[in-house]
């Protein structure tokens, strides 16, 4: 797909059809997104694909206080686990990816959403979540961090591709020479 068309088409989808997302589609999306750049190539994350009946059980973990009711229609999820920082040694210098982990996970989420769209799967990046419940769901330690969740599905019939409403280019860009 042409990258500009991909950028114009990709949006947060909050109404999915009953069409399932295949395990292969989830795996392909994650395989593509792992090519995202990260500080010192630390790749400070692990991805969990959740599909089928387990996805329906998982939904409650992103619906705190009645939020994200639309998620009942999501077919699958990709959960991003934040890993511990790493250090590399370059002679006398020690370089850590710790200050950049949040950025790296944001970049990964963008890659996941764009890879999904390119594969014909729509998505919504979800920040509201119950991390303790997610850790329990995935059988991981209670202090495990899950900064973002990607809801996946196929847009419901008639779900519109909305025109992008963005600030004027000259408001967000200035060339310095």
Short mmCIF file of N, CA and C in Angstrom, two decimals:
data_model
loop_
_atom_site.label_atom_id
_atom_site.label_comp_id
_atom_site.label_asym_id
_atom_site.label_seq_id
_atom_site.Cartn_x
_atom_site.Cartn_y
_atom_site.Cartn_z
N UNK A 1 0.84 -1.18 0.00
CA UNK A 1 0.00 0.00 0.00
C UNK A 1 0.89 1.24 0.00
N UNK A 2 0.49 2.25 -0.70
CA UNK A 2 1.15 3.55 -0.70
C UNK A 2 1.11 4.10 0.72
N UNK A 3 2.24 4.61 1.22
CA UNK A 3 2.31 5.04 2.62
C UNK A 3 1.36 6.18 2.94
N UNK A 4 1.18 7.12 2.02
CA UNK A 4 0.24 8.21 2.29
C UNK A 4 -1.18 7.68 2.39
N UNK A 5 -1.55 6.76 1.52
CA UNK A 5 -2.89 6.15 1.59
C UNK A 5 -3.06 5.39 2.90
N UNK A 6 -2.00 4.69 3.32
CA UNK A 6 -2.04 3.96 4.58
C UNK A 6 -2.27 4.93 5.74
N UNK A 7 -1.54 6.04 5.78
CA UNK A 7 -1.69 7.04 6.84
C UNK A 7 -3.09 7.65 6.83
N UNK A 8 -3.65 7.88 5.66
CA UNK A 8 -4.98 8.47 5.55
C UNK A 8 -6.08 7.48 5.95
N UNK A 9 -5.84 6.20 5.72
CA UNK A 9 -6.85 5.19 6.01
C UNK A 9 -6.84 4.74 7.47
N UNK A 10 -5.65 4.65 8.07
CA UNK A 10 -5.55 4.13 9.44
C UNK A 10 -6.17 5.11 10.43
N UNK A 11 -7.04 4.59 11.27
CA UNK A 11 -7.70 5.39 12.29
C UNK A 11 -8.03 4.48 13.46
N UNK A 12 -8.41 5.08 14.58
CA UNK A 12 -8.86 4.28 15.72
C UNK A 12 -10.26 3.79 15.42
N UNK A 13 -10.39 2.49 15.32
CA UNK A 13 -11.68 1.86 15.02
C UNK A 13 -12.31 1.42 16.33
N UNK A 14 -13.55 1.77 16.52
CA UNK A 14 -14.24 1.43 17.76
C UNK A 14 -15.58 0.72 17.51
N UNK A 15 -15.69 0.10 16.36
CA UNK A 15 -16.86 -0.73 16.05
C UNK A 15 -16.42 -1.80 15.08
N UNK A 16 -16.30 -3.01 15.60
CA UNK A 16 -15.79 -4.12 14.80
C UNK A 16 -16.91 -5.08 14.41
N UNK A 17 -16.70 -5.77 13.29
CA UNK A 17 -17.65 -6.78 12.83
C UNK A 17 -17.40 -8.09 13.59
N UNK A 18 -18.21 -9.09 13.28
CA UNK A 18 -18.04 -10.41 13.89
C UNK A 18 -16.94 -11.23 13.22
N UNK A 19 -16.37 -10.72 12.13
CA UNK A 19 -15.33 -11.46 11.41
C UNK A 19 -14.11 -11.64 12.32
N UNK A 20 -13.64 -12.86 12.47
CA UNK A 20 -12.48 -13.08 13.34
C UNK A 20 -11.18 -12.57 12.72
N UNK A 21 -10.22 -12.35 13.58
CA UNK A 21 -8.84 -12.06 13.17
C UNK A 21 -8.09 -13.37 13.37
N UNK A 22 -7.39 -13.83 12.34
CA UNK A 22 -6.72 -15.12 12.46
C UNK A 22 -5.44 -15.01 13.29
N UNK A 23 -5.05 -16.14 13.86
CA UNK A 23 -3.78 -16.19 14.59
C UNK A 23 -2.63 -15.76 13.68
N UNK A 24 -2.70 -16.16 12.41
CA UNK A 24 -1.66 -15.81 11.45
C UNK A 24 -1.59 -14.31 11.20
N UNK A 25 -2.76 -13.65 11.17
CA UNK A 25 -2.77 -12.19 10.99
C UNK A 25 -2.11 -11.51 12.18
N UNK A 26 -2.43 -11.95 13.39
CA UNK A 26 -1.82 -11.36 14.58
C UNK A 26 -0.31 -11.57 14.55
N UNK A 27 0.11 -12.77 14.23
CA UNK A 27 1.54 -13.07 14.17
C UNK A 27 2.23 -12.21 13.11
N UNK A 28 1.63 -12.05 11.96
CA UNK A 28 2.22 -11.24 10.89
C UNK A 28 2.34 -9.77 11.31
N UNK A 29 1.30 -9.25 11.95
CA UNK A 29 1.34 -7.86 12.44
C UNK A 29 2.50 -7.68 13.42
N UNK A 30 2.65 -8.61 14.34
CA UNK A 30 3.74 -8.53 15.33
C UNK A 30 5.10 -8.71 14.67
N UNK A 31 5.18 -9.58 13.69
CA UNK A 31 6.44 -9.81 12.98
C UNK A 31 6.89 -8.52 12.27
N UNK A 32 5.95 -7.84 11.64
CA UNK A 32 6.27 -6.57 10.97
C UNK A 32 6.64 -5.49 11.97
N UNK A 33 5.87 -5.38 13.04
CA UNK A 33 6.09 -4.30 14.01
C UNK A 33 7.41 -4.46 14.77
N UNK A 34 7.91 -5.66 14.89
CA UNK A 34 9.18 -5.84 15.61
C UNK A 34 10.34 -5.19 14.88
N UNK A 35 10.10 -4.71 13.67
CA UNK A 35 11.12 -3.98 12.91
C UNK A 35 11.21 -2.52 13.35
N UNK A 36 10.36 -2.10 14.28
CA UNK A 36 10.38 -0.73 14.79
C UNK A 36 11.74 -0.43 15.41
N UNK A 37 12.24 0.79 15.21
CA UNK A 37 13.51 1.16 15.85
C UNK A 37 13.32 1.32 17.35
N UNK A 38 14.41 1.13 18.09
CA UNK A 38 14.40 1.37 19.53
C UNK A 38 15.80 1.78 19.96
N UNK A 39 15.86 2.53 21.06
CA UNK A 39 17.15 3.03 21.57
C UNK A 39 18.09 1.85 21.83
N UNK A 40 19.28 1.99 21.38
CA UNK A 40 20.35 0.98 21.44
C UNK A 40 19.86 -0.41 21.02
N UNK A 41 18.83 -0.41 20.16
CA UNK A 41 18.20 -1.64 19.68
C UNK A 41 17.79 -2.54 20.84
N UNK A 42 17.37 -1.90 21.94
CA UNK A 42 17.02 -2.64 23.15
C UNK A 42 15.73 -3.42 23.06
N UNK A 43 14.83 -3.02 22.15
CA UNK A 43 13.54 -3.68 21.99
C UNK A 43 12.94 -4.03 23.37
N UNK A 44 12.62 -2.99 24.16
CA UNK A 44 12.24 -3.19 25.56
C UNK A 44 10.79 -3.65 25.76
N UNK A 45 10.40 -4.67 25.04
CA UNK A 45 9.02 -5.11 25.09
C UNK A 45 8.90 -6.57 24.70
N UNK A 46 7.78 -7.13 25.10
CA UNK A 46 7.37 -8.46 24.66
C UNK A 46 5.91 -8.31 24.24
N UNK A 47 5.52 -9.01 23.20
CA UNK A 47 4.16 -8.92 22.68
C UNK A 47 3.38 -10.21 22.97
N UNK A 48 2.13 -10.03 23.36
CA UNK A 48 1.24 -11.17 23.60
C UNK A 48 0.03 -11.01 22.70
N UNK A 49 -0.20 -11.97 21.83
CA UNK A 49 -1.41 -12.00 21.02
C UNK A 49 -2.48 -12.74 21.79
N UNK A 50 -3.67 -12.16 21.87
CA UNK A 50 -4.79 -12.79 22.57
C UNK A 50 -5.94 -12.85 21.58
N UNK A 51 -6.46 -14.05 21.37
CA UNK A 51 -7.46 -14.24 20.33
C UNK A 51 -8.56 -15.19 20.82
N UNK A 52 -9.63 -15.26 20.06
CA UNK A 52 -10.71 -16.21 20.33
C UNK A 52 -11.42 -15.94 21.65
N UNK A 53 -11.78 -17.02 22.34
CA UNK A 53 -12.50 -16.90 23.62
C UNK A 53 -11.68 -16.14 24.64
N UNK A 54 -10.38 -16.30 24.63
CA UNK A 54 -9.52 -15.60 25.58
C UNK A 54 -9.59 -14.09 25.36
N UNK A 55 -9.74 -13.65 24.11
CA UNK A 55 -9.85 -12.22 23.83
C UNK A 55 -11.12 -11.66 24.47
N UNK A 56 -12.20 -12.41 24.38
CA UNK A 56 -13.46 -11.95 24.98
C UNK A 56 -13.32 -11.85 26.50
N UNK A 57 -12.60 -12.80 27.12
CA UNK A 57 -12.34 -12.75 28.56
C UNK A 57 -11.43 -11.57 28.91
N UNK A 58 -10.48 -11.27 28.04
CA UNK A 58 -9.50 -10.21 28.29
C UNK A 58 -10.13 -8.82 28.30
N UNK A 59 -11.18 -8.63 27.51
CA UNK A 59 -11.78 -7.32 27.31
C UNK A 59 -12.04 -6.56 28.60
N UNK A 60 -12.48 -7.24 29.64
CA UNK A 60 -12.80 -6.55 30.90
C UNK A 60 -11.59 -5.83 31.49
N UNK A 61 -10.38 -6.20 31.09
CA UNK A 61 -9.17 -5.58 31.63
C UNK A 61 -8.91 -4.19 31.08
N UNK A 62 -9.67 -3.79 30.07
CA UNK A 62 -9.52 -2.44 29.52
C UNK A 62 -10.84 -1.66 29.62
N UNK A 63 -11.74 -2.14 30.47
CA UNK A 63 -13.04 -1.49 30.62
C UNK A 63 -13.29 -1.01 32.05
N UNK A 64 -12.27 -0.43 32.67
CA UNK A 64 -12.42 0.09 34.02
C UNK A 64 -13.49 1.19 34.07
N UNK A 65 -14.33 1.12 35.10
CA UNK A 65 -15.35 2.14 35.35
C UNK A 65 -16.25 2.40 34.14
N UNK A 66 -16.55 1.35 33.38
CA UNK A 66 -17.48 1.47 32.26
C UNK A 66 -16.89 2.05 30.98
N UNK A 67 -15.58 2.27 30.95
CA UNK A 67 -14.94 2.83 29.76
C UNK A 67 -14.77 1.75 28.68
N UNK A 68 -14.52 2.20 27.48
CA UNK A 68 -14.20 1.33 26.34
C UNK A 68 -15.24 0.24 26.10
N UNK A 69 -16.51 0.59 26.22
CA UNK A 69 -17.57 -0.40 25.97
C UNK A 69 -17.51 -0.95 24.55
N UNK A 70 -17.01 -0.14 23.63
CA UNK A 70 -16.86 -0.58 22.24
C UNK A 70 -15.98 -1.83 22.14
N UNK A 71 -15.10 -2.05 23.12
CA UNK A 71 -14.13 -3.15 23.05
C UNK A 71 -14.81 -4.53 23.08
N UNK A 72 -16.07 -4.58 23.48
CA UNK A 72 -16.79 -5.86 23.44
C UNK A 72 -16.80 -6.44 22.03
N UNK A 73 -16.67 -5.58 21.01
CA UNK A 73 -16.70 -6.08 19.63
C UNK A 73 -15.31 -6.40 19.08
N UNK A 74 -14.24 -6.13 19.84
CA UNK A 74 -12.89 -6.45 19.35
C UNK A 74 -12.72 -7.96 19.26
N UNK A 75 -12.05 -8.40 18.21
CA UNK A 75 -11.83 -9.84 18.00
C UNK A 75 -10.57 -10.35 18.68
N UNK A 76 -9.58 -9.46 18.85
CA UNK A 76 -8.29 -9.89 19.36
C UNK A 76 -7.56 -8.69 19.97
N UNK A 77 -6.47 -8.99 20.65
CA UNK A 77 -5.64 -7.95 21.26
C UNK A 77 -4.17 -8.30 21.10
N UNK A 78 -3.37 -7.25 21.09
CA UNK A 78 -1.93 -7.40 21.27
C UNK A 78 -1.59 -6.60 22.51
N UNK A 79 -1.03 -7.27 23.49
CA UNK A 79 -0.65 -6.65 24.75
C UNK A 79 0.86 -6.41 24.69
N UNK A 80 1.27 -5.19 25.03
CA UNK A 80 2.70 -4.86 25.06
C UNK A 80 3.17 -4.89 26.51
N UNK A 81 4.11 -5.77 26.79
CA UNK A 81 4.75 -5.82 28.11
C UNK A 81 6.03 -5.00 28.05
N UNK A 82 6.21 -4.13 29.03
CA UNK A 82 7.44 -3.33 29.12
C UNK A 82 8.50 -4.14 29.87
N UNK A 83 9.65 -4.29 29.24
CA UNK A 83 10.75 -5.03 29.86
C UNK A 83 11.68 -4.09 30.62
N UNK A 84 12.53 -4.66 31.43
CA UNK A 84 13.50 -3.89 32.21
C UNK A 84 14.52 -3.24 31.27
N UNK A 85 15.06 -2.09 31.67
CA UNK A 85 16.09 -1.44 30.85
C UNK A 85 17.33 -2.33 30.72
N UNK A 86 18.06 -2.07 29.66
CA UNK A 86 19.33 -2.77 29.47
C UNK A 86 20.45 -1.74 29.36
N UNK A 87 21.66 -2.21 29.58
CA UNK A 87 22.84 -1.35 29.42
C UNK A 87 23.79 -2.05 28.48
N UNK A 88 24.48 -1.24 27.68
CA UNK A 88 25.56 -1.78 26.86
C UNK A 88 26.83 -1.01 27.21
N UNK A 89 27.94 -1.68 27.07
CA UNK A 89 29.23 -1.08 27.40
C UNK A 89 30.00 -0.80 26.12
N UNK A 90 30.43 0.44 25.99
CA UNK A 90 31.24 0.85 24.85
C UNK A 90 32.51 1.46 25.43
N UNK A 91 33.50 0.61 25.60
CA UNK A 91 34.73 1.07 26.25
C UNK A 91 34.42 1.45 27.67
N UNK A 92 34.73 2.68 28.04
CA UNK A 92 34.49 3.20 29.39
C UNK A 92 33.04 3.62 29.60
N UNK A 93 32.33 3.82 28.51
CA UNK A 93 30.95 4.32 28.60
C UNK A 93 29.94 3.21 28.80
N UNK A 94 28.93 3.51 29.60
CA UNK A 94 27.79 2.61 29.78
C UNK A 94 26.57 3.38 29.28
N UNK A 95 25.86 2.76 28.34
CA UNK A 95 24.68 3.40 27.74
C UNK A 95 23.46 2.56 28.10
N UNK A 96 22.42 3.25 28.59
CA UNK A 96 21.18 2.58 28.98
C UNK A 96 20.03 3.06 28.10
N UNK A 97 19.08 2.16 27.87
CA UNK A 97 17.88 2.56 27.13
C UNK A 97 16.77 3.04 28.06
N UNK A 98 17.03 3.08 29.36
CA UNK A 98 15.99 3.44 30.34
C UNK A 98 15.25 4.74 30.02
N UNK A 99 15.95 5.83 29.65
CA UNK A 99 15.20 7.07 29.41
C UNK A 99 14.32 7.04 28.16
N UNK A 100 14.46 6.01 27.34
CA UNK A 100 13.79 5.99 26.04
C UNK A 100 12.72 4.91 25.90
N UNK A 101 12.50 4.14 26.95
CA UNK A 101 11.57 3.00 26.85
C UNK A 101 10.16 3.45 26.48
N UNK A 102 9.66 4.51 27.10
CA UNK A 102 8.31 4.99 26.75
C UNK A 102 8.23 5.39 25.29
N UNK A 103 9.25 6.07 24.79
CA UNK A 103 9.28 6.44 23.36
C UNK A 103 9.28 5.19 22.50
N UNK A 104 10.12 4.23 22.84
CA UNK A 104 10.22 3.00 22.04
C UNK A 104 8.90 2.26 21.98
N UNK A 105 8.17 2.23 23.08
CA UNK A 105 6.88 1.53 23.10
C UNK A 105 5.84 2.31 22.29
N UNK A 106 5.92 3.63 22.32
CA UNK A 106 5.03 4.44 21.48
C UNK A 106 5.29 4.20 20.00
N UNK A 107 6.56 4.13 19.64
CA UNK A 107 6.92 3.85 18.24
C UNK A 107 6.42 2.46 17.85
N UNK A 108 6.61 1.48 18.73
CA UNK A 108 6.14 0.12 18.47
C UNK A 108 4.63 0.11 18.26
N UNK A 109 3.88 0.83 19.10
CA UNK A 109 2.42 0.87 18.97
C UNK A 109 2.01 1.43 17.61
N UNK A 110 2.71 2.47 17.16
CA UNK A 110 2.41 3.04 15.85
C UNK A 110 2.69 2.00 14.76
N UNK A 111 3.81 1.30 14.86
CA UNK A 111 4.13 0.26 13.89
C UNK A 111 3.07 -0.84 13.90
N UNK A 112 2.62 -1.24 15.10
CA UNK A 112 1.58 -2.28 15.19
C UNK A 112 0.30 -1.83 14.50
N UNK A 113 -0.12 -0.60 14.77
CA UNK A 113 -1.37 -0.09 14.18
C UNK A 113 -1.26 0.02 12.66
N UNK A 114 -0.12 0.50 12.18
CA UNK A 114 0.05 0.63 10.72
C UNK A 114 0.21 -0.73 10.05
N UNK A 115 0.92 -1.66 10.70
CA UNK A 115 1.05 -3.01 10.15
C UNK A 115 -0.31 -3.68 10.08
N UNK A 116 -1.12 -3.51 11.13
CA UNK A 116 -2.47 -4.09 11.12
C UNK A 116 -3.28 -3.56 9.95
N UNK A 117 -3.28 -2.25 9.79
CA UNK A 117 -4.05 -1.65 8.69
C UNK A 117 -3.57 -2.16 7.34
N UNK A 118 -2.27 -2.26 7.19
CA UNK A 118 -1.71 -2.74 5.93
C UNK A 118 -2.10 -4.20 5.67
N UNK A 119 -2.35 -4.95 6.75
CA UNK A 119 -2.77 -6.35 6.63
C UNK A 119 -4.29 -6.50 6.53
N UNK A 120 -5.01 -5.36 6.48
CA UNK A 120 -6.46 -5.41 6.37
C UNK A 120 -7.18 -5.60 7.69
N UNK A 121 -6.50 -5.33 8.80
CA UNK A 121 -7.07 -5.45 10.13
C UNK A 121 -7.08 -4.05 10.76
N UNK A 122 -8.22 -3.67 11.34
CA UNK A 122 -8.30 -2.36 11.96
C UNK A 122 -7.93 -2.47 13.43
N UNK A 123 -7.61 -1.32 14.03
CA UNK A 123 -7.09 -1.34 15.40
C UNK A 123 -7.50 -0.10 16.18
N UNK A 124 -7.29 -0.19 17.47
CA UNK A 124 -7.43 0.96 18.36
C UNK A 124 -6.38 0.79 19.45
N UNK A 125 -5.55 1.81 19.63
CA UNK A 125 -4.53 1.79 20.68
C UNK A 125 -5.20 2.19 21.98
N UNK A 126 -5.07 1.35 23.00
CA UNK A 126 -5.77 1.55 24.27
C UNK A 126 -4.75 1.81 25.38
N UNK A 127 -4.94 2.91 26.09
CA UNK A 127 -4.07 3.23 27.21
C UNK A 127 -4.70 2.90 28.55
N UNK A 128 -6.04 2.96 28.65
CA UNK A 128 -6.74 2.64 29.88
C UNK A 128 -6.71 1.14 30.08
N UNK A 129 -6.17 0.70 31.22
CA UNK A 129 -6.05 -0.74 31.45
C UNK A 129 -5.84 -0.99 32.93
N UNK A 130 -6.12 -2.23 33.33
CA UNK A 130 -5.89 -2.69 34.70
C UNK A 130 -4.67 -3.60 34.66
N UNK A 131 -3.51 -3.03 34.95
CA UNK A 131 -2.25 -3.78 34.81
C UNK A 131 -2.18 -4.98 35.74
N UNK A 132 -2.69 -4.87 36.94
CA UNK A 132 -2.66 -6.02 37.86
C UNK A 132 -3.50 -7.16 37.32
N UNK A 133 -4.67 -6.83 36.81
CA UNK A 133 -5.56 -7.86 36.25
C UNK A 133 -4.94 -8.48 35.00
N UNK A 134 -4.26 -7.66 34.19
CA UNK A 134 -3.60 -8.19 32.99
C UNK A 134 -2.48 -9.13 33.38
N UNK A 135 -1.69 -8.75 34.39
CA UNK A 135 -0.62 -9.63 34.86
C UNK A 135 -1.19 -10.97 35.33
N UNK A 136 -2.29 -10.91 36.05
CA UNK A 136 -2.93 -12.15 36.51
C UNK A 136 -3.43 -12.96 35.31
N UNK A 137 -4.05 -12.29 34.35
CA UNK A 137 -4.57 -12.95 33.16
C UNK A 137 -3.45 -13.68 32.41
N UNK A 138 -2.27 -13.02 32.31
CA UNK A 138 -1.14 -13.60 31.58
C UNK A 138 -0.23 -14.45 32.47
N UNK A 139 -0.61 -14.59 33.74
CA UNK A 139 0.17 -15.38 34.70
C UNK A 139 1.60 -14.84 34.84
N UNK A 140 1.68 -13.52 35.01
CA UNK A 140 2.97 -12.84 35.17
C UNK A 140 3.00 -12.13 36.53
N UNK A 141 4.18 -11.74 37.00
CA UNK A 141 4.27 -11.04 38.30
C UNK A 141 3.42 -9.77 38.34
N UNK A 142 2.90 -9.44 39.52
CA UNK A 142 2.00 -8.31 39.69
C UNK A 142 2.63 -6.96 39.35
N UNK A 143 3.93 -6.84 39.39
CA UNK A 143 4.58 -5.56 39.08
C UNK A 143 4.91 -5.41 37.59
N UNK A 144 4.43 -6.33 36.77
CA UNK A 144 4.69 -6.26 35.33
C UNK A 144 3.94 -5.07 34.75
N UNK A 145 4.62 -4.35 33.85
CA UNK A 145 4.03 -3.16 33.22
C UNK A 145 3.51 -3.49 31.82
N UNK A 146 2.32 -2.99 31.52
CA UNK A 146 1.68 -3.15 30.22
C UNK A 146 1.21 -1.78 29.76
N UNK A 147 2.10 -0.98 29.17
CA UNK A 147 1.76 0.42 28.89
C UNK A 147 0.68 0.63 27.82
N UNK A 148 0.59 -0.25 26.86
CA UNK A 148 -0.41 -0.08 25.79
C UNK A 148 -0.95 -1.43 25.35
N UNK A 149 -2.18 -1.40 24.92
CA UNK A 149 -2.88 -2.57 24.38
C UNK A 149 -3.37 -2.16 23.00
N UNK A 150 -3.31 -3.07 22.04
CA UNK A 150 -3.84 -2.81 20.71
C UNK A 150 -5.05 -3.72 20.50
N UNK A 151 -6.23 -3.12 20.39
CA UNK A 151 -7.44 -3.88 20.07
C UNK A 151 -7.48 -4.08 18.57
N UNK A 152 -7.84 -5.29 18.14
CA UNK A 152 -7.86 -5.63 16.72
C UNK A 152 -9.22 -6.16 16.30
N UNK A 153 -9.54 -5.96 15.05
CA UNK A 153 -10.75 -6.51 14.46
C UNK A 153 -10.91 -5.99 13.04
N UNK A 154 -11.99 -6.37 12.43
CA UNK A 154 -12.35 -5.87 11.10
C UNK A 154 -13.50 -4.89 11.30
N UNK A 155 -13.34 -3.70 10.76
CA UNK A 155 -14.35 -2.65 10.96
C UNK A 155 -15.73 -3.16 10.57
N UNK A 156 -16.73 -2.74 11.34
CA UNK A 156 -18.12 -3.09 11.04
C UNK A 156 -18.49 -2.53 9.68
N UNK A 157 -19.41 -3.22 9.00
CA UNK A 157 -19.89 -2.74 7.71
C UNK A 157 -20.38 -1.31 7.85
N UNK A 158 -19.96 -0.46 6.93
CA UNK A 158 -20.38 0.93 6.93
C UNK A 158 -19.61 1.83 7.88
N UNK A 159 -18.65 1.26 8.62
CA UNK A 159 -17.86 2.10 9.53
C UNK A 159 -17.05 3.07 8.67
N UNK A 160 -17.26 4.38 8.85
CA UNK A 160 -16.64 5.34 7.94
C UNK A 160 -15.16 5.55 8.20
N UNK A 161 -14.41 5.75 7.12
CA UNK A 161 -13.04 6.24 7.26
C UNK A 161 -13.18 7.75 7.36
N UNK A 162 -12.85 8.26 8.53
CA UNK A 162 -13.05 9.68 8.80
C UNK A 162 -11.95 10.52 8.15
N UNK A 163 -12.34 11.69 7.68
CA UNK A 163 -11.35 12.62 7.14
C UNK A 163 -10.49 13.09 8.31
N UNK A 164 -9.19 13.16 8.07
CA UNK A 164 -8.27 13.59 9.12
C UNK A 164 -8.44 15.07 9.42
N UNK A 165 -8.65 15.39 10.67
CA UNK A 165 -8.74 16.77 11.13
C UNK A 165 -7.43 17.08 11.86
N UNK A 166 -6.57 17.81 11.22
CA UNK A 166 -5.27 18.12 11.80
C UNK A 166 -5.01 19.61 11.72
N UNK A 167 -4.15 20.09 12.59
CA UNK A 167 -3.76 21.49 12.52
C UNK A 167 -3.08 21.74 11.19
N UNK A 168 -3.12 23.00 10.76
CA UNK A 168 -2.47 23.39 9.52
C UNK A 168 -0.99 23.01 9.59
N UNK A 169 -0.46 22.55 8.48
CA UNK A 169 0.93 22.11 8.42
C UNK A 169 1.89 23.19 8.92
N UNK A 170 1.63 24.43 8.57
CA UNK A 170 2.51 25.53 8.98
C UNK A 170 2.47 25.79 10.49
N UNK A 171 1.47 25.29 11.17
CA UNK A 171 1.41 25.40 12.63
C UNK A 171 2.27 24.35 13.31
N UNK A 172 2.52 23.24 12.64
CA UNK A 172 3.27 22.16 13.26
C UNK A 172 4.67 21.97 12.69
N UNK A 173 5.02 22.76 11.67
CA UNK A 173 6.31 22.57 11.03
C UNK A 173 6.97 23.91 10.76
N UNK A 174 8.25 23.95 11.01
CA UNK A 174 9.04 25.14 10.68
C UNK A 174 10.43 24.65 10.28
N UNK A 175 10.88 25.09 9.13
CA UNK A 175 12.21 24.72 8.64
C UNK A 175 13.21 25.74 9.15
N UNK A 176 14.28 25.29 9.75
CA UNK A 176 15.35 26.15 10.23
C UNK A 176 16.57 25.87 9.38
N UNK A 177 17.13 26.92 8.77
CA UNK A 177 18.32 26.76 7.92
C UNK A 177 19.41 27.69 8.39
#
